[in-house]
mmCIF file of C-alpha atoms and ligand atoms in Angstrom:
data_model
loop_
_atom_site.group_PDB
_atom_site.id
_atom_site.type_symbol
_atom_site.label_atom_id
_atom_site.label_comp_id
_atom_site.label_asym_id
_atom_site.label_seq_id
_atom_site.Cartn_x
_atom_site.Cartn_y
_atom_site.Cartn_z
ATOM 1 C CA MET S 1 -28.135 49.022 64.149
ATOM 2 C CA ARG S 2 -24.503 49.904 63.552
ATOM 3 C CA ILE S 3 -22.166 47.531 61.698
ATOM 4 C CA ASP S 4 -18.388 48.054 61.581
ATOM 5 C CA ILE S 5 -16.510 45.975 58.994
ATOM 6 C CA LEU S 6 -12.738 45.576 59.279
ATOM 7 C CA THR S 7 -10.996 44.702 56.020
ATOM 8 C CA VAL S 8 -7.787 44.984 53.998
ATOM 9 C CA LEU S 9 -9.892 45.351 50.821
ATOM 10 C CA PRO S 10 -12.546 48.042 51.428
ATOM 11 C CA GLN S 11 -13.209 48.328 47.657
ATOM 12 C CA LEU S 12 -14.877 44.901 47.759
ATOM 13 C CA LEU S 13 -17.499 46.221 50.178
ATOM 14 C CA GLU S 14 -18.593 49.336 48.293
ATOM 15 C CA SER S 15 -21.188 48.113 45.806
ATOM 16 C CA PRO S 16 -22.975 45.447 47.911
ATOM 17 C CA PHE S 17 -24.391 48.152 50.188
ATOM 18 C CA SER S 18 -24.967 50.919 47.646
ATOM 19 C CA ALA S 19 -28.039 49.617 45.840
ATOM 20 C CA SER S 20 -31.620 48.541 46.448
ATOM 21 C CA ILE S 21 -32.696 47.381 49.920
ATOM 22 C CA MET S 22 -29.290 47.837 51.605
ATOM 23 C CA GLN S 23 -28.954 51.441 50.360
ATOM 24 C CA ARG S 24 -32.541 52.256 51.367
ATOM 25 C CA ALA S 25 -32.018 50.740 54.837
ATOM 26 C CA GLN S 26 -29.113 53.156 55.356
ATOM 27 C CA ASP S 27 -30.980 56.148 53.844
ATOM 28 C CA LYS S 28 -33.919 55.504 56.172
ATOM 29 C CA GLY S 29 -31.596 55.302 59.196
ATOM 30 C CA HIS S 30 -32.232 51.627 60.014
ATOM 31 C CA VAL S 31 -28.543 50.772 59.753
ATOM 32 C CA GLU S 32 -25.158 52.515 59.626
ATOM 33 C CA ILE S 33 -22.446 50.515 57.855
ATOM 34 C CA HIS S 34 -18.863 51.639 58.482
ATOM 35 C CA VAL S 35 -16.064 50.008 56.474
ATOM 36 C CA HIS S 36 -12.588 50.397 58.012
ATOM 37 C CA ASN S 37 -9.312 49.815 56.183
ATOM 38 C CA ILE S 38 -7.029 47.804 58.484
ATOM 39 C CA ARG S 39 -4.026 49.221 56.589
ATOM 40 C CA ASP S 40 -4.787 52.680 58.045
ATOM 41 C CA TYR S 41 -3.873 51.235 61.468
ATOM 42 C CA SER S 42 -0.525 49.755 60.413
ATOM 43 C CA THR S 43 2.324 51.494 62.232
ATOM 44 C CA ASN S 44 5.214 50.159 60.184
ATOM 45 C CA LYS S 45 6.628 52.325 57.421
ATOM 46 C CA HIS S 46 5.580 50.025 54.582
ATOM 47 C CA LYS S 47 2.003 49.891 55.909
ATOM 48 C CA ASN S 48 2.207 46.096 56.048
ATOM 49 C CA VAL S 49 -0.798 44.238 57.432
ATOM 50 C CA ASP S 50 0.576 40.690 57.157
ATOM 51 C CA ASP S 51 3.743 38.757 57.928
ATOM 52 C CA TYR S 52 5.378 35.316 57.557
ATOM 53 C CA GLN S 53 4.029 32.616 59.838
ATOM 54 C CA TYR S 54 6.041 31.299 62.764
ATOM 55 C CA GLY S 55 7.182 27.746 62.175
ATOM 56 C CA GLY S 56 7.411 28.283 58.447
ATOM 57 C CA GLY S 57 5.050 27.290 55.657
ATOM 58 C CA ALA S 58 3.501 28.957 52.636
ATOM 59 C CA GLY S 59 1.155 31.925 53.025
ATOM 60 C CA MET S 60 1.064 35.108 55.052
ATOM 61 C CA VAL S 61 -0.775 35.730 58.331
ATOM 62 C CA MET S 62 -2.704 38.910 59.185
ATOM 63 C CA SER S 63 -0.703 40.766 61.837
ATOM 64 C CA ILE S 64 -2.030 41.327 65.319
ATOM 65 C CA GLU S 65 -1.095 45.000 65.894
ATOM 66 C CA PRO S 66 -3.195 46.935 63.326
ATOM 67 C CA ILE S 67 -6.285 44.769 63.921
ATOM 68 C CA ALA S 68 -5.945 45.021 67.712
ATOM 69 C CA ALA S 69 -5.523 48.816 67.465
ATOM 70 C CA LEU S 70 -8.689 49.145 65.347
ATOM 71 C CA ILE S 71 -10.763 46.781 67.515
ATOM 72 C CA GLU S 72 -9.624 48.554 70.716
ATOM 73 C CA LYS S 73 -10.517 51.950 69.252
ATOM 74 C CA LEU S 74 -14.029 50.814 68.260
ATOM 75 C CA LYS S 75 -14.639 48.975 71.563
ATOM 76 C CA ALA S 76 -13.743 52.151 73.467
ATOM 77 C CA GLU S 77 -16.465 54.012 71.551
ATOM 78 C CA ARG S 78 -19.388 51.601 72.116
ATOM 79 C CA ASN S 79 -20.330 48.109 73.277
ATOM 80 C CA TYR S 80 -20.605 45.398 70.647
ATOM 81 C CA ASN S 81 -23.131 42.574 70.781
ATOM 82 C CA GLU S 82 -20.765 40.413 68.744
ATOM 83 C CA ILE S 83 -17.277 40.712 67.300
ATOM 84 C CA ILE S 84 -17.452 38.340 64.359
ATOM 85 C CA TYR S 85 -14.584 36.783 62.410
ATOM 86 C CA MET S 86 -15.401 35.611 58.870
ATOM 87 C CA THR S 87 -13.475 32.384 58.268
ATOM 88 C CA PRO S 88 -14.033 29.096 56.395
ATOM 89 C CA ASP S 89 -13.523 27.198 59.688
ATOM 90 C CA GLY S 90 -16.279 29.135 61.460
ATOM 91 C CA GLU S 91 -19.810 28.078 62.424
ATOM 92 C CA LEU S 92 -22.050 27.506 59.382
ATOM 93 C CA PHE S 93 -24.279 30.548 58.761
ATOM 94 C CA GLU S 94 -28.024 29.826 58.721
ATOM 95 C CA GLN S 95 -31.324 31.666 59.228
ATOM 96 C CA GLY S 96 -31.473 31.175 63.008
ATOM 97 C CA MET S 97 -28.127 32.930 63.350
ATOM 98 C CA CYS S 98 -29.374 35.807 61.116
ATOM 99 C CA ASN S 99 -32.451 36.239 63.284
ATOM 100 C CA GLN S 100 -30.351 36.409 66.444
ATOM 101 C CA LEU S 101 -27.813 38.846 64.968
ATOM 102 C CA SER S 102 -30.618 41.107 63.709
ATOM 103 C CA LEU S 103 -31.600 41.806 67.350
ATOM 104 C CA GLY S 104 -28.186 43.359 68.096
ATOM 105 C CA GLN S 105 -27.430 47.081 68.363
ATOM 106 C CA ASN S 106 -23.740 47.070 67.328
ATOM 107 C CA LEU S 107 -21.932 44.382 65.341
ATOM 108 C CA MET S 108 -18.281 44.248 64.358
ATOM 109 C CA ILE S 109 -17.137 41.989 61.501
ATOM 110 C CA LEU S 110 -13.479 41.162 60.786
ATOM 111 C CA CYS S 111 -12.791 39.815 57.302
ATOM 112 C CA GLY S 112 -10.136 37.074 57.126
ATOM 113 C CA HIS S 113 -7.476 37.027 54.411
ATOM 114 C CA TYR S 114 -4.376 35.113 53.363
ATOM 115 C CA LYS S 115 -3.774 32.180 55.724
ATOM 116 C CA GLY S 116 -5.953 33.895 58.311
ATOM 117 C CA VAL S 117 -5.455 36.128 61.306
ATOM 118 C CA ASP S 118 -2.980 35.698 64.182
ATOM 119 C CA GLU S 119 -4.698 33.246 66.551
ATOM 120 C CA ARG S 120 -4.371 35.682 69.489
ATOM 121 C CA ILE S 121 -6.922 38.009 67.832
ATOM 122 C CA ARG S 122 -9.399 35.141 67.788
ATOM 123 C CA GLU S 123 -8.727 34.207 71.403
ATOM 124 C CA HIS S 124 -8.894 37.705 72.855
ATOM 125 C CA TYR S 125 -11.413 39.684 70.820
ATOM 126 C CA ILE S 126 -13.600 37.477 68.639
ATOM 127 C CA THR S 127 -16.952 36.371 70.102
ATOM 128 C CA LYS S 128 -18.312 34.523 67.048
ATOM 129 C CA GLU S 129 -16.754 32.869 63.987
ATOM 130 C CA ILE S 130 -18.849 32.459 60.862
ATOM 131 C CA SER S 131 -18.445 30.515 57.593
ATOM 132 C CA ILE S 132 -21.036 30.905 54.834
ATOM 133 C CA GLY S 133 -20.510 27.441 53.358
ATOM 134 C CA SER S 134 -18.217 24.520 52.629
ATOM 135 C CA TYR S 135 -15.991 26.118 50.004
ATOM 136 C CA VAL S 136 -13.094 28.567 50.178
ATOM 137 C CA LEU S 137 -13.328 32.219 49.108
ATOM 138 C CA SER S 138 -10.277 34.421 48.496
ATOM 139 C CA GLY S 139 -11.248 36.528 51.481
ATOM 140 C CA GLY S 140 -13.994 37.138 54.026
ATOM 141 C CA GLU S 141 -15.366 40.295 52.341
ATOM 142 C CA LEU S 142 -17.979 38.668 50.100
ATOM 143 C CA ALA S 143 -18.998 36.452 53.015
ATOM 144 C CA ALA S 144 -19.338 39.528 55.260
ATOM 145 C CA ALA S 145 -21.551 41.155 52.605
ATOM 146 C CA VAL S 146 -23.762 38.032 52.644
ATOM 147 C CA VAL S 147 -24.096 38.180 56.436
ATOM 148 C CA VAL S 148 -24.851 41.925 56.474
ATOM 149 C CA ASP S 149 -27.493 41.592 53.738
ATOM 150 C CA ALA S 150 -29.204 38.635 55.442
ATOM 151 C CA VAL S 151 -29.228 40.427 58.826
ATOM 152 C CA VAL S 152 -30.162 43.956 57.731
ATOM 153 C CA ARG S 153 -33.243 42.853 55.768
ATOM 154 C CA LEU S 154 -34.650 41.453 59.044
ATOM 155 C CA ILE S 155 -34.498 44.793 60.880
ATOM 156 C CA PRO S 156 -38.110 45.997 61.326
ATOM 157 C CA GLY S 157 -38.974 48.637 58.727
ATOM 158 C CA VAL S 158 -36.272 47.662 56.222
ATOM 159 C CA LEU S 159 -38.599 45.638 54.010
ATOM 160 C CA ASN S 160 -41.676 47.410 52.689
ATOM 161 C CA ASP S 161 -43.989 44.507 53.365
ATOM 162 C CA GLU S 162 -43.410 43.754 57.044
ATOM 163 C CA THR S 163 -44.615 40.203 56.636
ATOM 164 C CA SER S 164 -42.387 39.301 53.743
ATOM 165 C CA ALA S 165 -39.298 38.474 55.822
ATOM 166 C CA LEU S 166 -41.455 36.144 57.927
ATOM 167 C CA THR S 167 -42.604 34.213 54.867
ATOM 168 C CA ASP S 168 -39.040 33.755 53.533
ATOM 169 C CA SER S 169 -37.740 30.320 52.791
ATOM 170 C CA PHE S 170 -36.129 28.876 55.947
ATOM 171 C CA GLN S 171 -38.095 30.955 58.502
ATOM 172 C CA ASP S 172 -40.421 27.968 58.953
ATOM 173 C CA ASN S 173 -37.816 25.431 57.768
ATOM 174 C CA LEU S 174 -39.630 25.232 54.415
ATOM 175 C CA LEU S 175 -38.507 26.391 50.987
ATOM 176 C CA SER S 176 -40.776 28.894 49.232
ATOM 177 C CA PRO S 177 -43.425 27.698 46.750
ATOM 178 C CA PRO S 178 -43.128 28.611 43.026
ATOM 179 C CA VAL S 179 -44.378 32.063 41.977
ATOM 180 C CA TYR S 180 -45.759 33.387 38.687
ATOM 181 C CA THR S 181 -46.700 36.709 37.141
ATOM 182 C CA ARG S 182 -48.269 37.791 33.833
ATOM 183 C CA PRO S 183 -48.791 36.583 31.170
ATOM 184 C CA PRO S 184 -51.018 33.597 32.101
ATOM 185 C CA GLU S 185 -49.561 31.647 29.154
ATOM 186 C CA PHE S 186 -46.080 31.959 27.588
ATOM 187 C CA LYS S 187 -45.017 29.762 24.645
ATOM 188 C CA GLY S 188 -47.555 27.136 25.718
ATOM 189 C CA MET S 189 -46.417 27.188 29.382
ATOM 190 C CA LYS S 190 -49.393 27.887 31.635
ATOM 191 C CA VAL S 191 -49.670 29.342 35.134
ATOM 192 C CA PRO S 192 -51.316 26.711 37.426
ATOM 193 C CA ASP S 193 -55.127 27.113 37.262
ATOM 194 C CA VAL S 194 -55.473 27.289 41.048
ATOM 195 C CA LEU S 195 -53.579 30.616 41.165
ATOM 196 C CA LEU S 196 -56.140 32.155 38.783
ATOM 197 C CA SER S 197 -59.125 30.644 40.630
ATOM 198 C CA GLY S 198 -59.639 33.494 43.124
ATOM 199 C CA ASP S 199 -60.199 30.887 45.854
ATOM 200 C CA PHE S 200 -57.721 32.108 48.471
ATOM 201 C CA ALA S 201 -58.108 29.193 50.878
ATOM 202 C CA LYS S 202 -57.398 26.804 48.019
ATOM 203 C CA ILE S 203 -54.417 28.921 46.885
ATOM 204 C CA GLU S 204 -52.974 28.908 50.410
ATOM 205 C CA ARG S 205 -53.316 25.101 50.600
ATOM 206 C CA TRP S 206 -51.645 24.744 47.190
ATOM 207 C CA ARG S 207 -48.737 26.930 48.314
ATOM 208 C CA GLU S 208 -48.254 24.919 51.506
ATOM 209 C CA ASP S 209 -48.296 21.653 49.520
ATOM 210 C CA GLN S 210 -45.790 23.006 47.006
ATOM 211 C CA ALA S 211 -43.492 24.304 49.755
ATOM 212 C CA LEU S 212 -43.509 20.910 51.456
ATOM 213 C CA LYS S 213 -42.987 19.039 48.161
ATOM 214 C CA ARG S 214 -40.077 21.304 47.183
ATOM 215 C CA THR S 215 -38.465 20.951 50.612
ATOM 216 C CA LYS S 216 -38.788 17.122 50.529
ATOM 217 C CA GLU S 217 -37.209 17.026 47.059
ATOM 218 C CA ARG S 218 -34.425 19.585 47.518
ATOM 219 C CA ARG S 219 -33.670 19.957 51.228
ATOM 220 C CA PRO S 220 -34.986 16.932 53.167
ATOM 221 C CA ASP S 221 -32.460 17.841 55.904
ATOM 222 C CA LEU S 222 -34.670 20.858 56.817
ATOM 223 C CA LEU S 223 -37.553 18.517 57.741
ATOM 224 C CA ASP S 224 -35.545 16.422 60.244
HETATM 225 CL CL1 6GU Q 1 -16.288 33.495 55.930
HETATM 226 N N1 6GU Q 1 -14.235 33.183 54.330
HETATM 227 C C1 6GU Q 1 -13.573 32.568 53.335
HETATM 228 N N2 6GU Q 1 -12.362 33.023 52.977
HETATM 229 N N3 6GU Q 1 -14.064 31.522 52.674
HETATM 230 C C2 6GU Q 1 -15.271 31.107 53.029
HETATM 231 C C3 6GU Q 1 -16.007 31.695 54.069
HETATM 232 C C4 6GU Q 1 -15.451 32.759 54.696
HETATM 233 N N4 6GU Q 1 -17.173 31.037 54.186
HETATM 234 C C5 6GU Q 1 -17.138 30.070 53.283
HETATM 235 N N5 6GU Q 1 -16.000 30.106 52.585
#
């Protein structure tokens, strides 16, 4: 998979992809992540990437020209499965959307900033608009990092244990059961006996019960 991220703040997207699973996914050739600075495509002498909004009102709008130039350049080089715009008024991001995006070959992600992007970019180029939740971030970069992480870990071969992405919370609309490791007792707090029993059928039943209980308590909406 190839992912192109278009941003006015490339610094924000350096560390999320340079450690752990995301770094290894790139090292092993499962994904190429290219971060592009929209400012490099500004043609005006001050390298502006935003402007006042028509009709007046507080807040700047991301200009159409540099973003269009960058999108056109990338589209001429390859076909994109989706051209995504990260925006608080987008479709709510959830696991089903991750699964679908993980099947793509090339994804482009535009990070929103200021009051947002000139509407004509959305109308003409964007194929999908994503929000990661009902709150407002200062920009789309951290949200884009969330989407990339959630998608890349689903690419076959990225996770060591092939089955572990399938047993994630949400893949079966259930939250994960509690987990424990050594020691068996810490300051009087004990690991549930069943996990030490060696009876794997019983352990599996316990985990299913716990997953269901946790989902009922915390996310009953998932069971609807
Ligand atoms: Cl994608 N962008 C911004 N700026 N805020 C958000 C968001 C995106 N998703 C939730 N809040």
